[in-house]
Amino acid sequence: MRGPYIAGPVYDAVMFIGAPLLALGLGVAISGTALADEEIVVWGQAGTVTSFFIGSFVMAHLGLVVVRSHLNPQIFRRHPARFVAVPLLLLFLLWASDWALAVAVVLSVLWDAVHSSLQTFGLGRIYDARRGNPPASGRRLDLGLNLLLYLGPIVAGATLLDHLQAFSAFERVGAVVFRQVPIHAEAHQATLAWALVIGGSIYLLAYVLQYIRLARQGHATSWQKVALLVSTGACSIYTWGFNSFGEAFFIMNFFHAWQYFGLVWWSERGNLRRLGRLDGVRWGGAAALAMMLLAAGAYGVWAEWVDSNEQRFALAITLVVSLMHFWYDGFIWSVRRREV
């Protein structure tokens, strides 16, 4: 029995709860090494071993959403228009309009940051459900805390300008006014940082007090959720906030994608075996896992290496996959429907 865990104590420790610390350890280990610093050229693209890896890994996890959205019959039947018509219409719009393309580039970066915090939020809600708590109990409190722990260090920390560089996409449509966003953000970052420190401290105090009140009303504390929040928050503050080792994007993107692979495999492993007609096959689970990893990996490598600056249609495809991933994840994992 799973009990208070999603999949089990070992699986959860490696794939979910301990993922931020695992990623932090990897980031520290590669910092300053040839893997992270020496530029190489592969298939005409310049980068480092770690930049190619994390780029492919991130793209792979974005494409992995189709395993849950399109290959799960129950989920697909609920939202056929969202899974077929919307991405096709968006693809045409991005291919036809420079303005739509620029907006999509910026939206994909900003939404990614919010989406990453919501993944931790979702995992925490699953842990609460495992303890028998009502789906709405503490939901808004957890949502606010996860947004604060993930987005706060970005806004107040060393990587804010890196996140805002996406606004340069508006230069191709002549809207240079949007290019001023990073400049204004940098000028006011100190004020934003103090506001976040003060407001965040007040929110943390209110969060703890509210959960004490909920506990007195019978809400069962999930120590798995607490451990997940502590590991994620500590990693986010240290990494996004200070970027001491220069590997912030590697660390934060690695653990997010790692968790997602773990979640999709745990949720869809039975469905993948059935789709591959691997039920009853001795090594059916391993074969289904290999198929999932190969398919996602193939898309990830293609999306990372394709020259999207030269191939507009390829850029449109990768943006559609990214935006649909962020959108789909908002409704295909539902604690309230008991789908996870």
CSV table of C-alpha atoms in Angstrom, one decimal:
chain,number,residue,atom,x,y,z
A,1,MET,CA,0.0,0.0,0.0
A,2,ARG,CA,1.1,3.5,-0.8
A,3,GLY,CA,-0.2,5.0,2.5
A,4,PRO,CA,0.9,8.6,2.7
A,5,TYR,CA,3.1,8.4,-0.4
A,6,ILE,CA,2.4,8.8,-4.1
A,7,ALA,CA,4.2,5.7,-5.3
A,8,GLY,CA,6.2,4.5,-2.3
A,9,PRO,CA,8.8,5.8,0.1
A,10,VAL,CA,11.9,5.1,-2.0
A,11,TYR,CA,10.3,6.2,-5.3
A,12,ASP,CA,9.0,9.4,-3.8
A,13,ALA,CA,12.3,10.2,-2.1
A,14,VAL,CA,14.2,9.9,-5.3
A,15,MET,CA,11.8,11.2,-7.9
A,16,PHE,CA,9.8,13.8,-6.0
A,17,ILE,CA,10.8,14.9,-2.5
A,18,GLY,CA,14.6,14.7,-2.8
A,19,ALA,CA,14.7,15.8,-6.5
A,20,PRO,CA,15.6,19.5,-5.7
A,21,LEU,CA,18.5,18.4,-3.5
A,22,LEU,CA,19.6,15.8,-6.1
A,23,ALA,CA,19.6,18.5,-8.8
A,24,LEU,CA,21.5,20.9,-6.5
A,25,GLY,CA,24.2,18.3,-5.9
A,26,LEU,CA,24.5,17.7,-9.7
A,27,GLY,CA,24.7,21.4,-10.3
A,28,VAL,CA,27.4,21.9,-7.8
A,29,ALA,CA,29.3,18.9,-9.1
A,30,ILE,CA,29.4,20.1,-12.8
A,31,SER,CA,30.1,23.7,-11.9
A,32,GLY,CA,33.5,24.8,-13.1
A,33,THR,CA,34.1,21.6,-15.0
A,34,ALA,CA,34.7,21.1,-18.7
A,35,LEU,CA,31.2,19.7,-19.0
A,36,ALA,CA,29.8,23.1,-18.1
A,37,ASP,CA,32.4,25.5,-19.4
A,38,GLU,CA,34.0,24.1,-22.6
A,39,GLU,CA,32.1,25.0,-25.7
A,40,ILE,CA,31.6,22.2,-28.3
A,41,VAL,CA,29.8,22.2,-31.7
A,42,VAL,CA,27.3,19.4,-32.4
A,43,TRP,CA,25.3,19.3,-35.7
A,44,GLY,CA,26.2,22.9,-36.3
A,45,GLN,CA,25.0,24.1,-32.9
A,46,ALA,CA,27.4,25.5,-30.3
A,47,GLY,CA,27.1,24.9,-26.6
A,48,THR,CA,28.4,22.9,-23.7
A,49,VAL,CA,27.7,19.3,-22.8
A,50,THR,CA,25.5,20.4,-19.9
A,51,SER,CA,23.6,23.0,-22.0
A,52,PHE,CA,22.8,20.4,-24.7
A,53,PHE,CA,21.7,17.9,-22.1
A,54,ILE,CA,19.5,20.1,-20.0
A,55,GLY,CA,18.0,21.7,-23.1
A,56,SER,CA,17.1,18.3,-24.5
A,57,PHE,CA,15.9,17.1,-21.1
A,58,VAL,CA,13.6,20.0,-20.7
A,59,MET,CA,12.2,19.7,-24.2
A,60,ALA,CA,11.6,16.0,-23.6
A,61,HIS,CA,9.6,16.6,-20.5
A,62,LEU,CA,7.5,19.2,-22.3
A,63,GLY,CA,6.6,16.7,-25.1
A,64,LEU,CA,6.0,14.0,-22.5
A,65,VAL,CA,2.6,15.6,-21.6
A,66,VAL,CA,1.0,13.8,-24.6
A,67,VAL,CA,1.4,10.5,-22.8
A,68,ARG,CA,-1.2,11.8,-20.3
A,69,SER,CA,-3.3,14.0,-22.5
A,70,HIS,CA,-3.5,12.2,-25.8
A,71,LEU,CA,-2.6,8.6,-25.0
A,72,ASN,CA,-4.8,8.3,-22.0
A,73,PRO,CA,-8.3,7.5,-23.4
A,74,GLN,CA,-10.2,8.7,-20.3
A,75,ILE,CA,-8.5,12.0,-20.2
A,76,PHE,CA,-8.7,12.5,-24.0
A,77,ARG,CA,-12.4,11.9,-24.2
A,78,ARG,CA,-13.0,14.7,-21.7
A,79,HIS,CA,-11.2,17.4,-23.7
A,80,PRO,CA,-10.9,16.4,-27.4
A,81,ALA,CA,-11.1,20.0,-28.7
A,82,ARG,CA,-8.4,21.2,-26.4
A,83,PHE,CA,-6.1,18.4,-27.4
A,84,VAL,CA,-6.7,18.6,-31.2
A,85,ALA,CA,-8.3,21.9,-32.4
A,86,VAL,CA,-6.5,24.3,-30.1
A,87,PRO,CA,-2.9,23.3,-30.8
A,88,LEU,CA,-3.6,23.2,-34.6
A,89,LEU,CA,-5.1,26.7,-34.5
A,90,LEU,CA,-2.2,28.0,-32.3
A,91,LEU,CA,0.3,26.5,-34.7
A,92,PHE,CA,-1.2,28.2,-37.6
A,93,LEU,CA,-1.4,31.5,-35.7
A,94,LEU,CA,2.3,31.4,-34.7
A,95,TRP,CA,3.3,30.5,-38.2
A,96,ALA,CA,1.3,33.3,-39.8
A,97,SER,CA,1.8,36.2,-37.3
A,98,ASP,CA,5.1,37.8,-36.1
A,99,TRP,CA,3.3,39.4,-33.2
A,100,ALA,CA,1.7,36.1,-32.1
A,101,LEU,CA,5.2,34.5,-32.2
A,102,ALA,CA,6.8,37.3,-30.1
A,103,VAL,CA,4.0,37.1,-27.5
A,104,ALA,CA,4.3,33.3,-27.4
A,105,VAL,CA,8.1,33.5,-26.8
A,106,VAL,CA,7.6,35.8,-23.8
A,107,LEU,CA,4.6,33.9,-22.5
A,108,SER,CA,6.4,30.6,-22.7
A,109,VAL,CA,9.2,31.9,-20.4
A,110,LEU,CA,7.0,33.6,-17.9
A,111,TRP,CA,4.4,30.8,-17.8
A,112,ASP,CA,7.2,28.3,-17.4
A,113,ALA,CA,8.2,29.9,-14.1
A,114,VAL,CA,4.6,29.9,-12.8
A,115,HIS,CA,4.0,26.4,-14.1
A,116,SER,CA,7.1,25.0,-12.3
A,117,SER,CA,5.8,26.3,-9.0
A,118,LEU,CA,2.4,24.8,-9.7
A,119,GLN,CA,4.0,21.3,-10.2
A,120,THR,CA,5.3,21.4,-6.7
A,121,PHE,CA,1.9,22.7,-5.5
A,122,GLY,CA,0.2,19.7,-7.3
A,123,LEU,CA,2.5,17.2,-5.7
A,124,GLY,CA,1.9,18.7,-2.3
A,125,ARG,CA,-1.9,18.4,-2.9
A,126,ILE,CA,-1.5,14.8,-3.8
A,127,TYR,CA,0.3,14.2,-0.5
A,128,ASP,CA,-2.5,16.0,1.4
A,129,ALA,CA,-5.1,13.8,-0.4
A,130,ARG,CA,-3.1,10.7,0.6
A,131,ARG,CA,-3.6,11.7,4.2
A,132,GLY,CA,-7.3,11.9,3.7
A,133,ASN,CA,-7.7,15.7,3.8
A,134,PRO,CA,-10.5,17.3,1.7
A,135,PRO,CA,-9.2,18.6,-1.7
A,136,ALA,CA,-10.0,22.2,-0.8
A,137,SER,CA,-8.5,22.2,2.7
A,138,GLY,CA,-5.5,24.6,2.7
A,139,ARG,CA,-5.5,24.8,-1.1
A,140,ARG,CA,-5.2,28.5,-1.5
A,141,LEU,CA,-2.6,28.6,1.3
A,142,ASP,CA,-0.4,26.1,-0.5
A,143,LEU,CA,-0.9,27.9,-3.9
A,144,GLY,CA,0.4,31.2,-2.5
A,145,LEU,CA,3.3,29.5,-0.7
A,146,ASN,CA,4.5,27.7,-3.8
A,147,LEU,CA,4.3,30.8,-5.9
A,148,LEU,CA,6.2,32.7,-3.3
A,149,LEU,CA,8.9,30.0,-2.9
A,150,TYR,CA,9.5,29.7,-6.6
A,151,LEU,CA,8.8,33.1,-8.1
A,152,GLY,CA,10.0,35.2,-5.2
A,153,PRO,CA,13.7,34.2,-5.5
A,154,ILE,CA,13.5,34.9,-9.3
A,155,VAL,CA,12.1,38.4,-8.9
A,156,ALA,CA,14.5,39.3,-6.1
A,157,GLY,CA,17.5,37.3,-7.1
A,158,ALA,CA,20.4,36.9,-9.5
A,159,THR,CA,18.5,35.4,-12.4
A,160,LEU,CA,15.7,38.0,-13.0
A,161,LEU,CA,17.3,39.6,-16.1
A,162,ASP,CA,18.0,36.1,-17.6
A,163,HIS,CA,14.2,35.4,-17.4
A,164,LEU,CA,13.3,38.8,-18.9
A,165,GLN,CA,15.6,38.5,-21.9
A,166,ALA,CA,12.7,36.8,-23.8
A,167,PHE,CA,11.3,40.3,-24.3
A,168,SER,CA,13.9,40.8,-27.0
A,169,ALA,CA,11.6,38.8,-29.2
A,170,PHE,CA,9.5,41.9,-29.7
A,171,GLU,CA,12.4,43.6,-31.6
A,172,ARG,CA,11.5,41.6,-34.7
A,173,VAL,CA,8.1,43.3,-34.8
A,174,GLY,CA,9.5,46.7,-34.1
A,175,ALA,CA,8.0,47.0,-30.6
A,176,VAL,CA,11.2,48.2,-28.9
A,177,VAL,CA,9.2,49.5,-25.9
A,178,PHE,CA,8.9,46.0,-24.6
A,179,ARG,CA,12.7,45.8,-24.7
A,180,GLN,CA,12.8,48.3,-21.9
A,181,VAL,CA,11.1,45.8,-19.5
A,182,PRO,CA,14.4,44.2,-18.3
A,183,ILE,CA,15.9,47.7,-17.8
A,184,HIS,CA,13.1,48.9,-15.6
A,185,ALA,CA,13.0,45.6,-13.7
A,186,GLU,CA,16.7,45.9,-12.9
A,187,ALA,CA,16.3,49.5,-11.8
A,188,HIS,CA,13.6,48.6,-9.3
A,189,GLN,CA,14.8,45.2,-8.3
A,190,ALA,CA,16.0,46.3,-4.9
A,191,THR,CA,12.6,47.7,-4.0
A,192,LEU,CA,11.0,44.5,-5.2
A,193,ALA,CA,13.4,42.4,-3.2
A,194,TRP,CA,12.6,44.2,0.1
A,195,ALA,CA,8.9,44.1,-0.6
A,196,LEU,CA,9.1,40.3,-1.2
A,197,VAL,CA,11.2,39.8,2.0
A,198,ILE,CA,8.7,41.7,4.1
A,199,GLY,CA,5.6,40.4,2.4
A,200,GLY,CA,6.9,36.9,2.2
A,201,SER,CA,7.8,36.8,5.9
A,202,ILE,CA,4.3,37.9,6.8
A,203,TYR,CA,2.8,35.3,4.5
A,204,LEU,CA,5.0,32.5,6.0
A,205,LEU,CA,3.8,33.5,9.5
A,206,ALA,CA,0.2,33.5,8.3
A,207,TYR,CA,0.7,30.2,6.5
A,208,VAL,CA,1.9,28.5,9.7
A,209,LEU,CA,-0.8,30.0,11.9
A,210,GLN,CA,-3.5,29.0,9.4
A,211,TYR,CA,-2.2,25.4,9.3
A,212,ILE,CA,-2.1,25.2,13.1
A,213,ARG,CA,-5.8,26.2,13.0
A,214,LEU,CA,-6.6,23.6,10.3
A,215,ALA,CA,-4.7,20.9,12.4
A,216,ARG,CA,-6.9,21.7,15.4
A,217,GLN,CA,-9.9,21.2,13.1
A,218,GLY,CA,-8.7,17.8,12.1
A,219,HIS,CA,-6.4,18.4,9.1
A,220,ALA,CA,-3.8,15.7,9.0
A,221,THR,CA,-0.2,17.0,8.4
A,222,SER,CA,1.6,15.4,5.5
A,223,TRP,CA,5.2,15.3,6.4
A,224,GLN,CA,6.0,14.2,2.8
A,225,LYS,CA,4.5,17.6,1.7
A,226,VAL,CA,6.4,19.4,4.3
A,227,ALA,CA,9.7,17.8,3.2
A,228,LEU,CA,8.9,18.6,-0.4
A,229,LEU,CA,8.2,22.2,0.3
A,230,VAL,CA,11.3,22.6,2.4
A,231,SER,CA,13.6,21.0,-0.1
A,232,THR,CA,12.1,22.9,-3.0
A,233,GLY,CA,12.0,26.3,-1.1
A,234,ALA,CA,15.6,25.9,0.1
A,235,CYS,CA,16.8,25.0,-3.4
A,236,SER,CA,14.9,27.8,-5.1
A,237,ILE,CA,16.1,30.5,-2.7
A,238,TYR,CA,19.7,29.4,-2.8
A,239,THR,CA,19.7,28.8,-6.6
A,240,TRP,CA,17.5,31.4,-8.1
A,241,GLY,CA,18.3,33.9,-5.4
A,242,PHE,CA,22.1,33.7,-5.5
A,243,ASN,CA,23.2,31.4,-8.4
A,244,SER,CA,26.5,30.9,-6.5
A,245,PHE,CA,27.7,28.2,-8.8
A,246,GLY,CA,26.3,29.6,-12.1
A,247,GLU,CA,24.1,26.6,-12.7
A,248,ALA,CA,20.7,27.9,-11.6
A,249,PHE,CA,18.9,27.0,-14.8
A,250,PHE,CA,20.4,23.6,-14.9
A,251,ILE,CA,19.5,22.9,-11.3
A,252,MET,CA,15.9,24.2,-11.3
A,253,ASN,CA,15.0,22.8,-14.7
A,254,PHE,CA,16.6,19.4,-14.0
A,255,PHE,CA,14.6,18.7,-10.9
A,256,HIS,CA,11.3,20.0,-12.4
A,257,ALA,CA,11.7,17.7,-15.5
A,258,TRP,CA,12.9,14.8,-13.3
A,259,GLN,CA,9.8,15.0,-11.1
A,260,TYR,CA,7.6,15.1,-14.2
A,261,PHE,CA,9.1,12.0,-15.7
A,262,GLY,CA,8.6,10.3,-12.4
A,263,LEU,CA,4.9,11.5,-12.2
A,264,VAL,CA,4.0,10.5,-15.8
A,265,TRP,CA,5.6,7.0,-15.5
A,266,TRP,CA,3.9,6.4,-12.1
A,267,SER,CA,0.5,7.5,-13.5
A,268,GLU,CA,0.6,6.1,-17.0
A,269,ARG,CA,2.8,2.9,-16.8
A,270,GLY,CA,-0.3,0.6,-16.9
A,271,ASN,CA,-1.8,2.5,-19.9
A,272,LEU,CA,1.5,2.5,-21.8
A,273,ARG,CA,1.8,-1.3,-21.3
A,274,ARG,CA,-1.7,-1.8,-22.7
A,275,LEU,CA,-1.0,0.6,-25.7
A,276,GLY,CA,2.2,-1.3,-26.5
A,277,ARG,CA,0.4,-4.7,-26.0
A,278,LEU,CA,2.9,-5.5,-23.3
A,279,ASP,CA,0.5,-6.8,-20.7
A,280,GLY,CA,1.5,-10.2,-19.6
A,281,VAL,CA,5.0,-9.8,-21.2
A,282,ARG,CA,7.8,-10.6,-18.7
A,283,TRP,CA,9.7,-7.4,-19.4
A,284,GLY,CA,6.7,-5.4,-20.4
A,285,GLY,CA,7.2,-2.7,-17.8
A,286,ALA,CA,10.8,-2.1,-18.8
A,287,ALA,CA,9.9,-2.1,-22.5
A,288,ALA,CA,7.1,0.4,-21.9
A,289,LEU,CA,9.5,2.6,-19.9
A,290,ALA,CA,12.1,2.4,-22.7
A,291,MET,CA,9.5,3.4,-25.3
A,292,MET,CA,8.4,6.4,-23.3
A,293,LEU,CA,12.0,7.6,-22.7
A,294,LEU,CA,13.0,7.1,-26.3
A,295,ALA,CA,10.0,8.9,-27.7
A,296,ALA,CA,10.3,11.8,-25.3
A,297,GLY,CA,14.1,11.9,-25.8
A,298,ALA,CA,13.8,11.9,-29.6
A,299,TYR,CA,11.5,15.0,-29.4
A,300,GLY,CA,13.8,16.6,-26.9
A,301,VAL,CA,16.9,16.2,-29.0
A,302,TRP,CA,15.2,17.4,-32.1
A,303,ALA,CA,13.7,20.5,-30.4
A,304,GLU,CA,17.0,21.4,-28.8
A,305,TRP,CA,19.1,21.0,-32.0
A,306,VAL,CA,16.7,22.3,-34.6
A,307,ASP,CA,17.7,25.8,-35.7
A,308,SER,CA,14.5,27.7,-34.7
A,309,ASN,CA,16.0,31.0,-35.8
A,310,GLU,CA,16.1,29.7,-39.4
A,311,GLN,CA,13.1,27.5,-39.3
A,312,ARG,CA,10.0,29.4,-38.2
A,313,PHE,CA,7.7,26.4,-38.4
A,314,ALA,CA,10.0,24.5,-36.1
A,315,LEU,CA,10.0,27.3,-33.6
A,316,ALA,CA,6.2,27.4,-33.8
A,317,ILE,CA,6.0,23.7,-33.1
A,318,THR,CA,8.2,23.9,-30.0
A,319,LEU,CA,6.2,26.9,-28.7
A,320,VAL,CA,2.9,25.1,-29.2
A,321,VAL,CA,4.3,22.0,-27.3
A,322,SER,CA,5.5,24.2,-24.5
A,323,LEU,CA,2.3,26.3,-24.1
A,324,MET,CA,0.1,23.2,-24.4
A,325,HIS,CA,2.2,21.5,-21.8
A,326,PHE,CA,1.7,24.4,-19.3
A,327,TRP,CA,-2.0,24.6,-20.1
A,328,TYR,CA,-2.8,20.9,-20.1
A,329,ASP,CA,-1.0,20.3,-16.8
A,330,GLY,CA,-3.5,22.7,-15.2
A,331,PHE,CA,-6.4,20.3,-15.7
A,332,ILE,CA,-5.2,16.8,-16.5
A,333,TRP,CA,-3.9,16.1,-13.0
A,334,SER,CA,-6.9,16.5,-10.7
A,335,VAL,CA,-6.9,15.7,-7.0
A,336,ARG,CA,-10.5,16.7,-6.9
A,337,ARG,CA,-11.5,14.2,-9.5
A,338,ARG,CA,-9.3,11.6,-7.9
A,339,GLU,CA,-7.3,11.1,-11.1
A,340,VAL,CA,-4.0,11.1,-9.3
